[in-house]
Short mmCIF file of C-alpha atoms and ligand atoms in Angstrom, two decimals:
data_model
loop_
_atom_site.label_atom_id
_atom_site.label_comp_id
_atom_site.label_asym_id
_atom_site.label_seq_id
_atom_site.Cartn_x
_atom_site.Cartn_y
_atom_site.Cartn_z
CA MET A 360 21.40 37.21 -7.29
CA LYS A 361 19.68 35.85 -4.21
CA THR A 362 17.56 32.75 -4.69
CA ARG A 363 14.60 31.31 -2.83
CA ALA A 364 13.04 27.93 -3.52
CA LEU A 365 9.33 27.29 -3.80
CA ILE A 366 8.26 23.64 -3.79
CA LEU A 367 4.77 22.79 -5.03
CA ALA A 368 3.47 19.79 -3.15
CA ALA A 369 -0.27 20.32 -2.80
CA GLY A 370 -1.43 18.00 -5.59
CA GLU A 371 -3.83 15.17 -4.82
CA GLY A 372 -1.49 12.64 -6.35
CA THR A 373 -4.58 10.86 -7.68
CA ARG A 374 -2.54 8.58 -9.91
CA MET A 375 -0.83 7.08 -6.85
CA ARG A 376 -4.24 5.78 -5.68
CA SER A 377 -3.18 6.20 -2.07
CA GLN A 378 -4.44 7.48 1.26
CA LEU A 379 -0.99 8.97 1.78
CA SER A 380 -0.15 12.21 0.03
CA LYS A 381 2.14 11.51 -2.95
CA VAL A 382 5.09 13.54 -1.73
CA PHE A 383 5.23 11.53 1.52
CA HIS A 384 5.75 8.24 -0.28
CA GLU A 385 9.32 7.10 0.24
CA VAL A 386 12.14 6.63 -2.22
CA ALA A 387 15.11 4.72 -0.79
CA GLY A 388 13.54 5.17 2.65
CA ILE A 389 13.11 8.97 2.55
CA PRO A 390 9.86 10.81 1.71
CA ILE A 391 10.02 12.29 -1.79
CA LEU A 392 9.39 15.82 -0.50
CA PHE A 393 12.30 15.61 1.96
CA ARG A 394 14.58 14.53 -0.86
CA VAL A 395 13.58 17.68 -2.76
CA CYS A 396 14.13 19.86 0.35
CA GLN A 397 17.54 18.27 0.76
CA ALA A 398 18.53 18.95 -2.85
CA VAL A 399 17.50 22.65 -2.85
CA GLY A 400 18.68 23.41 0.69
CA PRO A 401 22.24 24.45 -0.19
CA LEU A 402 21.06 26.68 -3.06
CA SER A 403 18.33 28.77 -1.49
CA GLU A 404 18.42 31.35 1.25
CA LYS A 405 14.83 30.38 2.13
CA THR A 406 12.59 27.50 1.14
CA ALA A 407 8.78 27.30 1.10
CA VAL A 408 6.45 24.39 0.44
CA VAL A 409 2.84 24.63 -0.74
CA LEU A 410 0.74 21.89 0.84
CA GLY A 411 -2.81 20.68 0.24
CA LYS A 412 -4.95 18.34 2.29
CA ASN A 413 -3.74 17.12 5.69
CA PHE A 414 -1.92 20.43 6.06
CA ASN A 415 -1.46 20.17 9.82
CA GLN A 416 -0.15 16.61 9.80
CA SER A 417 2.24 17.42 6.96
CA LYS A 418 3.40 20.54 8.78
CA VAL A 419 4.40 18.50 11.84
CA LYS A 420 6.36 16.03 9.70
CA ILE A 421 8.17 18.73 7.72
CA HIS A 422 9.00 20.96 10.66
CA ALA A 423 10.41 18.04 12.62
CA LEU A 424 13.23 17.88 10.06
CA TYR A 425 13.15 21.27 8.36
CA PRO A 426 12.01 23.79 10.99
CA ASP A 427 12.94 26.81 8.85
CA VAL A 428 10.83 25.90 5.83
CA SER A 429 7.81 28.22 5.33
CA LEU A 430 4.53 26.48 4.61
CA PHE A 431 1.57 27.67 2.56
CA HIS A 432 -1.81 26.08 2.10
CA GLN A 433 -3.58 25.57 -1.21
CA ASN A 434 -7.20 24.95 -0.24
CA GLU A 435 -8.39 23.66 -3.59
CA ARG A 436 -6.50 21.77 -6.24
CA LEU A 437 -6.70 24.31 -9.04
CA GLY A 438 -3.34 23.62 -10.69
CA THR A 439 0.37 24.39 -10.36
CA GLY A 440 -0.12 28.07 -11.28
CA HIS A 441 -2.70 28.47 -8.55
CA ALA A 442 -0.43 26.62 -6.11
CA ALA A 443 2.41 29.07 -6.83
CA SER A 444 0.02 31.98 -6.24
CA CYS A 445 -0.86 30.61 -2.79
CA ALA A 446 2.71 31.39 -1.70
CA LEU A 447 2.60 35.02 -2.84
CA PRO A 448 3.80 36.41 0.54
CA PHE A 449 6.94 34.27 0.18
CA TYR A 450 8.22 36.18 -2.86
CA LYS A 451 6.25 39.44 -2.70
CA ASN A 452 8.88 41.72 -1.23
CA PHE A 453 11.84 39.72 -2.43
CA ASP A 454 14.27 41.05 -4.97
CA GLY A 455 15.81 37.92 -6.49
CA TYR A 456 15.17 34.68 -8.29
CA VAL A 457 12.56 32.16 -7.26
CA LEU A 458 13.42 28.58 -8.13
CA VAL A 459 10.04 26.87 -8.48
CA LEU A 460 9.99 23.12 -8.46
CA PRO A 461 7.53 20.28 -7.96
CA GLY A 462 7.59 18.17 -4.82
CA ASP A 463 7.54 14.92 -6.79
CA LEU A 464 11.09 14.76 -8.19
CA PRO A 465 12.87 12.36 -5.81
CA LEU A 466 16.04 12.01 -7.87
CA LEU A 467 16.94 15.71 -7.96
CA ARG A 468 20.54 16.43 -7.03
CA THR A 469 21.96 19.70 -5.84
CA GLU A 470 24.60 19.65 -8.62
CA SER A 471 22.00 19.52 -11.38
CA LEU A 472 19.93 22.30 -9.86
CA SER A 473 23.02 24.37 -9.22
CA GLN A 474 24.12 24.05 -12.85
CA PHE A 475 20.68 25.19 -14.01
CA LEU A 476 20.67 28.10 -11.59
CA LYS A 477 24.15 29.20 -12.66
CA GLN A 478 23.13 29.20 -16.32
CA ALA A 479 20.09 31.32 -15.49
CA GLN A 480 22.17 33.74 -13.43
CA THR A 481 24.99 34.03 -15.95
CA GLU A 482 22.57 34.89 -18.73
CA GLU A 483 20.52 37.10 -16.42
CA VAL A 484 17.34 35.56 -17.79
CA ASP A 485 13.89 36.69 -16.77
CA CYS A 486 12.72 33.11 -16.76
CA ALA A 487 14.50 29.80 -17.30
CA ILE A 488 12.89 26.42 -17.89
CA LEU A 489 14.70 23.21 -17.16
CA ALA A 490 14.03 20.75 -19.97
CA PHE A 491 15.15 17.20 -20.64
CA LYS A 492 14.68 14.35 -23.08
CA PRO A 493 13.26 11.31 -21.31
CA GLU A 494 13.14 7.86 -22.88
CA ASN A 495 9.36 8.10 -22.81
CA PRO A 496 8.03 11.66 -22.92
CA SER A 497 4.39 10.78 -22.35
CA GLY A 498 2.82 12.50 -19.38
CA TYR A 499 5.21 15.47 -19.47
CA GLY A 500 4.56 18.94 -20.87
CA ARG A 501 6.29 19.50 -24.25
CA ILE A 502 8.50 22.49 -24.97
CA VAL A 503 7.28 24.19 -28.15
CA SER A 504 9.94 26.35 -29.80
CA PHE A 505 10.31 28.22 -33.04
CA GLY A 506 13.93 27.73 -34.03
CA ASN A 507 15.80 28.69 -30.89
CA THR A 508 12.97 30.83 -29.59
CA PHE A 509 10.76 29.50 -26.82
CA VAL A 510 7.08 29.64 -27.68
CA SER A 511 5.14 27.73 -25.00
CA ILE A 512 4.76 24.62 -22.90
CA VAL A 513 1.92 22.35 -23.95
CA GLU A 514 0.61 19.79 -21.50
CA GLU A 515 0.24 16.23 -22.78
CA LYS A 516 -3.53 16.38 -22.41
CA ASP A 517 -3.75 19.57 -24.49
CA ALA A 518 -1.11 18.60 -27.08
CA SER A 519 -1.82 18.00 -30.77
CA PRO A 520 -0.37 14.81 -32.31
CA GLU A 521 2.57 16.83 -33.76
CA GLU A 522 3.25 18.43 -30.39
CA LYS A 523 3.22 15.00 -28.73
CA ASN A 524 6.13 14.09 -31.03
CA ILE A 525 8.34 16.74 -29.47
CA PRO A 526 11.05 14.87 -27.50
CA LEU A 527 12.04 17.82 -25.29
CA VAL A 528 9.88 18.01 -22.17
CA ASN A 529 9.38 20.36 -19.28
CA GLY A 530 11.22 19.17 -16.16
CA GLY A 531 8.84 21.20 -13.99
CA VAL A 532 11.73 23.26 -12.58
CA TYR A 533 11.84 26.98 -13.34
CA VAL A 534 13.56 30.15 -12.37
CA PHE A 535 11.49 33.35 -12.29
CA ARG A 536 12.31 36.83 -11.16
CA ALA A 537 10.24 37.30 -8.03
CA ARG A 538 8.74 40.55 -9.27
CA HIS A 539 7.47 38.84 -12.47
CA LEU A 540 5.78 36.16 -10.43
CA VAL A 541 4.09 38.85 -8.35
CA GLU A 542 2.98 40.82 -11.40
CA PHE A 543 1.85 38.02 -13.71
CA ILE A 544 0.93 34.97 -11.61
CA HIS A 545 -2.71 36.07 -11.71
CA SER A 546 -2.65 36.45 -15.52
CA ILE A 547 -2.68 32.67 -15.89
CA GLY A 548 -6.04 31.38 -17.15
CA ASN A 549 -7.61 27.94 -16.96
CA HIS A 550 -8.73 27.43 -20.55
CA ASN A 551 -7.41 23.92 -20.99
CA VAL A 552 -8.63 20.35 -20.91
CA GLN A 553 -8.26 20.13 -17.11
CA ASN A 554 -9.58 23.64 -16.35
CA GLU A 555 -6.53 24.14 -14.19
CA TYR A 556 -4.30 27.15 -13.73
CA TYR A 557 -1.06 25.80 -15.21
CA LEU A 558 2.20 27.37 -14.07
CA THR A 559 3.50 26.13 -17.42
CA ASP A 560 1.55 28.97 -19.09
CA LEU A 561 3.55 31.66 -17.30
CA PRO A 562 6.72 31.45 -19.45
CA ALA A 563 4.62 32.02 -22.61
CA ILE A 564 2.90 35.00 -20.96
CA LEU A 565 6.32 36.47 -20.12
CA ALA A 566 7.63 35.70 -23.62
CA GLU A 567 4.76 37.65 -25.15
CA LYS A 568 5.66 40.65 -22.99
CA GLY A 569 9.14 40.50 -24.52
CA PHE A 570 10.98 39.11 -21.49
CA ASN A 571 14.02 36.92 -21.93
CA ILE A 572 12.99 33.25 -21.60
CA ARG A 573 15.56 30.49 -21.89
CA VAL A 574 15.24 26.72 -22.00
CA PHE A 575 18.22 24.80 -20.59
CA THR A 576 18.52 21.09 -21.29
CA ALA A 577 19.60 19.00 -18.30
CA GLU A 578 22.72 16.86 -18.61
CA ASN A 579 21.31 14.22 -16.26
CA PRO A 580 17.76 13.46 -17.36
CA ASP A 581 17.58 10.85 -14.57
CA ASP A 582 17.40 13.63 -12.01
CA PHE A 583 14.06 14.84 -13.31
CA LEU A 584 12.02 11.68 -13.28
CA GLY A 585 8.62 12.75 -11.94
CA VAL A 586 6.72 10.32 -9.75
CA ASN A 587 3.02 10.30 -10.59
CA ASN A 588 2.22 6.61 -10.11
CA ARG A 589 3.60 3.54 -8.33
CA ALA A 590 5.46 2.31 -11.40
CA GLN A 591 7.42 5.57 -11.50
CA LEU A 592 7.87 5.32 -7.72
CA ALA A 593 9.52 1.91 -8.14
CA ALA A 594 11.71 3.19 -10.98
CA ALA A 595 12.82 6.19 -8.92
CA ASP A 596 13.50 3.99 -5.91
CA GLN A 597 15.65 1.67 -7.95
CA THR A 598 17.71 4.52 -9.37
CA ALA A 599 18.16 6.07 -5.91
CA VAL A 600 19.24 2.73 -4.39
CA ASN A 601 21.62 2.08 -7.30
CA ARG A 602 23.22 5.48 -6.82
CA LYS A 603 23.61 4.78 -3.11
CA LYS A 604 25.29 1.41 -3.70
CA HIS A 605 27.55 2.90 -6.36
CA ASP A 606 28.71 5.65 -3.97
CA LEU A 607 29.33 3.09 -1.22
CA MET A 608 31.34 0.83 -3.52
CA LEU A 609 33.51 3.75 -4.61
CA SER A 610 34.05 4.64 -0.95
CA GLY A 611 35.44 1.17 -0.21
CA VAL A 612 32.48 -1.06 0.67
CA THR A 613 32.34 -4.43 -1.08
CA ILE A 614 28.86 -5.31 -2.34
CA LEU A 615 28.61 -8.66 -4.09
CA ASN A 616 25.58 -9.52 -6.21
CA PRO A 617 24.70 -5.84 -5.94
CA GLU A 618 21.50 -6.18 -7.93
CA SER A 619 20.00 -8.17 -5.03
CA VAL A 620 21.06 -5.71 -2.33
CA ARG A 621 18.83 -2.88 -1.13
CA ILE A 622 20.58 -0.13 0.79
CA GLU A 623 18.52 2.91 1.72
CA GLU A 624 19.64 6.50 1.51
CA ALA A 625 20.36 7.23 5.19
CA VAL A 626 22.45 4.09 5.71
CA GLU A 627 26.14 4.63 6.53
CA ILE A 628 28.69 1.88 5.92
CA GLU A 629 32.42 2.17 6.50
CA PRO A 630 35.07 0.88 4.09
CA ASP A 631 36.16 -2.77 4.15
CA THR A 632 32.79 -4.03 5.14
CA CYS A 633 31.52 -6.71 2.79
CA ILE A 634 27.87 -7.27 1.94
CA TYR A 635 26.73 -10.42 0.20
CA GLY A 636 23.46 -10.22 -1.66
CA PRO A 637 20.62 -10.66 -1.23
CA ALA A 638 20.40 -8.26 1.70
CA HIS A 639 18.25 -5.34 2.84
CA ILE A 640 19.96 -2.62 4.86
CA LEU A 641 17.37 -0.06 5.79
CA GLY A 642 16.55 3.15 7.63
CA ASP A 643 19.15 4.76 9.90
CA THR A 644 21.55 1.85 9.94
CA LYS A 645 25.26 2.42 10.56
CA ILE A 646 27.83 -0.30 9.99
CA GLN A 647 31.47 0.19 10.88
CA SER A 648 34.44 -1.24 9.00
CA GLY A 649 35.50 -4.85 8.69
CA CYS A 650 32.03 -6.37 9.02
CA VAL A 651 30.70 -9.21 6.93
CA ILE A 652 26.98 -9.12 6.23
CA GLN A 653 26.01 -12.45 4.76
CA ALA A 654 23.20 -13.46 2.45
CA GLY A 655 19.54 -13.08 3.34
CA THR A 656 19.95 -10.56 6.15
CA VAL A 657 17.53 -7.71 6.83
CA ILE A 658 18.91 -4.94 9.01
CA GLN A 659 16.89 -1.87 9.97
CA ASP A 660 17.70 1.20 12.13
CA THR A 661 20.64 -0.59 13.73
CA THR A 662 24.21 0.30 14.64
CA ILE A 663 26.90 -2.34 14.14
CA GLY A 664 30.48 -1.91 15.40
CA GLU A 665 33.72 -3.02 13.75
CA ASN A 666 34.49 -6.56 12.62
CA CYS A 667 31.10 -8.12 13.24
CA GLN A 668 29.84 -11.19 11.43
CA ILE A 669 26.16 -11.17 10.57
CA LYS A 670 25.49 -14.67 9.31
CA PRO A 671 22.86 -15.70 6.77
CA TYR A 672 19.16 -15.01 7.20
CA SER A 673 19.40 -12.89 10.32
CA VAL A 674 16.81 -10.15 10.92
CA ILE A 675 17.92 -7.20 13.06
CA THR A 676 15.80 -4.19 13.99
CA GLU A 677 16.52 -1.14 16.19
CA SER A 678 19.47 -2.79 17.87
CA THR A 679 22.98 -1.75 18.87
CA ILE A 680 25.81 -4.18 18.29
CA SER A 681 29.37 -3.48 19.45
CA ALA A 682 32.61 -4.67 17.85
CA ASN A 683 33.54 -8.30 17.17
CA CYS A 684 30.09 -9.80 17.63
CA SER A 685 28.77 -12.79 15.75
CA VAL A 686 25.05 -12.99 14.98
CA GLY A 687 23.14 -15.85 13.33
CA PRO A 688 22.67 -17.69 11.12
CA MET A 689 18.93 -17.17 11.45
CA ALA A 690 18.95 -14.96 14.52
CA HIS A 691 16.22 -12.41 15.21
CA LEU A 692 17.32 -9.32 17.10
CA ARG A 693 14.26 -7.23 17.87
CA PRO A 694 14.05 -3.60 19.06
CA GLY A 695 16.03 -2.70 22.13
CA THR A 696 18.67 -5.40 21.73
CA VAL A 697 22.13 -4.29 22.85
CA LEU A 698 25.09 -6.57 22.25
CA LYS A 699 28.31 -5.38 23.86
CA ALA A 700 31.67 -6.39 22.41
CA SER A 701 32.42 -10.01 21.41
CA VAL A 702 28.94 -11.37 22.04
CA LYS A 703 27.78 -14.43 20.17
CA VAL A 704 24.12 -14.90 19.33
CA GLY A 705 23.63 -18.08 17.35
CA ASN A 706 20.98 -19.77 15.30
CA PHE A 707 17.30 -19.49 16.16
CA VAL A 708 17.93 -17.07 19.00
CA GLU A 709 15.41 -14.26 19.43
CA THR A 710 16.19 -11.21 21.56
CA LYS A 711 14.08 -8.20 22.54
CA LYS A 712 14.92 -5.38 24.97
CA ALA A 713 17.92 -7.44 25.97
CA THR A 714 21.39 -6.26 26.93
CA LEU A 715 24.06 -8.92 26.57
CA HIS A 716 27.32 -7.73 28.10
CA GLN A 717 30.77 -8.45 26.75
CA GLY A 718 31.52 -12.03 25.84
CA VAL A 719 28.04 -13.45 26.45
CA LYS A 720 27.22 -16.51 24.38
CA ALA A 721 23.69 -17.59 23.48
CA SER A 722 24.48 -19.99 20.73
CA HIS A 723 21.29 -21.89 20.04
CA LEU A 724 17.49 -21.77 20.13
CA SER A 725 16.68 -19.20 22.83
CA TYR A 726 14.23 -16.43 23.60
CA LEU A 727 15.85 -13.62 25.59
CA GLY A 728 13.41 -10.77 26.26
CA ASP A 729 13.43 -7.98 28.88
CA THR A 730 16.73 -9.12 30.27
CA GLU A 731 20.24 -8.04 31.14
CA ILE A 732 22.97 -10.65 31.03
CA GLY A 733 26.37 -10.01 32.66
CA GLU A 734 29.81 -10.46 31.11
CA GLU A 735 30.97 -13.85 29.87
CA SER A 736 27.80 -15.67 30.84
CA ASN A 737 26.76 -18.67 28.83
CA ILE A 738 23.14 -19.22 27.91
CA GLY A 739 22.47 -22.86 27.07
CA ALA A 740 20.48 -24.10 24.10
CA GLY A 741 16.75 -23.64 24.46
CA THR A 742 16.84 -21.17 27.35
CA ILE A 743 13.68 -19.09 27.60
CA THR A 744 13.13 -15.94 29.62
CA CYS A 745 9.44 -16.24 30.50
CA ASN A 746 8.87 -12.49 30.56
CA TYR A 747 5.11 -12.28 30.12
CA ASP A 748 2.54 -13.37 32.70
CA GLY A 749 -0.41 -12.71 30.41
CA GLU A 750 -0.77 -9.14 31.65
CA LYS A 751 2.62 -7.57 32.22
CA LYS A 752 6.20 -7.94 31.06
CA HIS A 753 8.83 -8.71 33.73
CA HIS A 754 12.59 -8.47 33.85
CA THR A 755 15.21 -11.23 34.13
CA GLU A 756 18.58 -10.23 35.57
CA ILE A 757 21.52 -12.58 35.01
CA GLY A 758 24.86 -11.74 36.63
CA ARG A 759 28.41 -12.15 35.30
CA HIS A 760 29.98 -15.54 34.58
CA VAL A 761 26.69 -17.37 34.93
CA PHE A 762 26.05 -20.70 33.27
CA ILE A 763 22.46 -21.44 32.32
CA GLY A 764 22.02 -25.10 31.42
CA SER A 765 20.15 -26.08 28.29
CA ASP A 766 16.36 -26.07 28.15
CA SER A 767 15.90 -23.86 31.20
CA GLN A 768 13.02 -21.49 31.77
CA LEU A 769 13.67 -18.37 33.80
CA VAL A 770 10.27 -17.16 35.03
CA ALA A 771 10.50 -13.37 35.43
CA PRO A 772 10.83 -11.34 37.53
CA VAL A 773 13.88 -13.29 38.60
CA THR A 774 17.58 -12.71 39.29
CA ILE A 775 20.44 -15.14 38.82
CA GLY A 776 23.43 -14.02 40.91
CA GLU A 777 26.94 -13.85 39.45
CA ASN A 778 29.08 -16.98 39.12
CA SER A 779 26.01 -19.20 39.55
CA TYR A 780 24.86 -22.24 37.65
CA VAL A 781 21.41 -23.34 36.58
CA GLY A 782 21.10 -27.06 35.92
CA ALA A 783 19.84 -28.12 32.51
CA GLY A 784 16.09 -28.50 32.23
CA SER A 785 15.31 -26.28 35.23
CA THR A 786 12.35 -24.03 35.69
CA ILE A 787 13.61 -21.17 37.82
CA THR A 788 10.93 -19.23 39.67
CA ARG A 789 12.90 -17.84 42.61
CA ASN A 790 16.02 -15.69 42.74
CA VAL A 791 19.32 -17.56 42.69
CA PRO A 792 22.04 -16.12 44.96
CA PRO A 793 25.62 -15.65 43.66
CA CYS A 794 28.02 -18.64 43.54
CA SER A 795 25.26 -21.27 43.72
CA LEU A 796 23.74 -24.06 41.75
CA ALA A 797 20.00 -23.96 41.14
CA ILE A 798 18.37 -27.03 39.81
CA SER A 799 14.67 -27.70 39.66
CA ARG A 800 13.68 -30.82 37.84
CA ALA A 801 12.20 -34.17 38.80
CA ARG A 802 14.84 -36.59 40.04
CA GLN A 803 15.56 -39.39 37.64
CA THR A 804 14.22 -42.82 38.68
CA ILE A 805 15.55 -46.08 37.25
CA ILE A 806 13.43 -49.24 37.31
CA ARG A 807 15.52 -52.17 36.27
CA ASP A 808 14.01 -54.89 34.03
CA TRP A 809 10.86 -52.83 33.59
CA PRO A 810 10.31 -53.96 29.99
CA LYS A 811 10.60 -57.64 30.95
CA LYS A 812 8.10 -57.20 33.78
CA LYS A 813 5.72 -55.70 31.28
CA GLY A 814 6.18 -58.72 29.04
CA LYS A 815 8.07 -56.79 26.38
CA LYS A 816 10.96 -58.13 24.37
CA CYS A 817 14.31 -57.00 25.69
CA SER A 818 17.43 -58.60 24.34
CA GLN A 819 20.73 -57.46 25.80
CA SER A 820 24.08 -57.83 24.12
C1 UD1 B 910 3.89 18.97 -14.37
C2 UD1 B 910 3.92 20.01 -15.49
C3 UD1 B 910 4.51 19.34 -16.73
C4 UD1 B 910 5.89 18.80 -16.44
C5 UD1 B 910 5.86 17.85 -15.23
C6 UD1 B 910 7.29 17.55 -14.80
C7 UD1 B 910 2.04 21.52 -15.08
C8 UD1 B 910 0.68 21.92 -15.49
N1 UD1 B 910 2.59 20.50 -15.73
O1 UD1 B 910 3.01 17.93 -14.81
O2 UD1 B 910 4.61 20.30 -17.78
O3 UD1 B 910 6.40 18.12 -17.58
O4 UD1 B 910 5.20 18.48 -14.11
O5 UD1 B 910 7.35 16.55 -13.82
O6 UD1 B 910 2.61 22.13 -14.20
N2 UD1 B 910 0.55 20.66 -7.45
C9 UD1 B 910 0.05 21.53 -6.53
N3 UD1 B 910 -1.22 22.00 -6.67
C10 UD1 B 910 -2.00 21.65 -7.73
C11 UD1 B 910 -1.47 20.74 -8.67
C12 UD1 B 910 -0.18 20.28 -8.51
O7 UD1 B 910 0.73 21.90 -5.56
O8 UD1 B 910 -3.14 22.13 -7.79
C13 UD1 B 910 1.92 20.13 -7.25
C14 UD1 B 910 1.95 18.62 -7.11
O9 UD1 B 910 1.90 18.23 -5.75
C15 UD1 B 910 3.27 18.23 -7.76
C16 UD1 B 910 3.57 19.38 -8.71
O10 UD1 B 910 2.71 20.44 -8.37
O11 UD1 B 910 4.32 18.11 -6.82
C17 UD1 B 910 3.33 18.97 -10.15
O12 UD1 B 910 1.98 18.51 -10.30
P1 UD1 B 910 1.64 17.20 -11.10
O13 UD1 B 910 0.18 17.00 -11.04
O14 UD1 B 910 2.52 16.11 -10.70
O15 UD1 B 910 2.01 17.70 -12.58
P2 UD1 B 910 2.41 16.80 -13.82
O16 UD1 B 910 1.20 16.26 -14.45
O17 UD1 B 910 3.47 15.86 -13.46
CA1 CA B 911 4.42 15.19 -11.60
#
């Protein structure tokens, strides 16, 4: 039978105490709602999301990644049953199953949902409820049964003390026949502690009409951890990151001290790369094989080629690093840094919008911003590109095979021609032609016996 997925994501998320809608909080670097979309995608011919406040902003975010998802608006927060009714056009003329699920289950996996769906389809149920036994059931709706027969779902807030002792809870994921949703979604009342229209009342309504309701217990209760507050957000994040690291290790990545390593969901790492904890590897980072990522590094939205060494305490953001580079220790590569093959960026070097061509070395204590540096050039310790005049940023162009002496300032805009030298301690304000030496520092004066003339002690050996 055909299946469509309906994700309910219009809740206020009050318990998050946040300006940001709950389902846009991130787990392992990906908004919770997108994780749900990702999990249901392969199982549904069409997906819809019910949104609440900030509808237009949310729409832009969702459609940027999932342009085919239909969006519905729930104007008032009247409960999950009301939210499902707001998407009526999505299932009205559909002859199939509707998989309804909340937008706040970041650990959902396609396999778990697929198993549930298969069970529902095999038994040709009218309605299936996905249940699980969490370590701590508080906060979840309890599944009330009589023997093997489903009776109802009771929300925590409406539950009697005996009902609160029921260990089996509602995962919030259901399968309904579309036509039953259409016919009975408006039969749900709001006579409960919260005066909300609970979707959880619909299975009991269907059961009373004699329809076939089944409760299936999930094999992986982890997948159904709902995020209602920041403590659950942290727990979900940790599980997601642990799963990610586990998958990477099985695929051939070495991760030592794994408990101190954060690797977000979208990160890709090739086999035979080794990561020493503690480390944070975040966002859309890609690391090819044979790299060593040493302790204390933070890498975000960066691509790193084969066999690179990222030495301790380096921070790298939105950069592109080619094969065989060495970075750090304690280097800071800021957005727009491009290191071509075999570049060395050493300790206390900061780069920003800087392209360092093959074989460039900047080994110590430099600021290289808004610059392009040609092949095999050597940037001496303490070199600064003075790129900012207080109003605008300017570019520094350094040719191939250039040698910049230590403690030089290159005042941009300025060009250093290929095969040229800049003497140590120079302040370069004018362009340097190719094959030249530029030196701009006060000549050294020597005054012999100066201390004696000043009446100071001066013993010579
Ligand atoms: C819900 C279930 C509970 C179940 C739990 C599983 C109800 C009444 N209760 O409780 O039985 O154990 O999920 O995680 O359904 N939403 C709307 N509009 C609303 C209210 C909620 O779209 O008016 C959305 C929320 O954005 C959320 C989802 O529905 O994604 C569930 O709502 P939430 O308030 O988190 O319900 P729980 O209290 O967790
Ligand atoms: Ca919830």
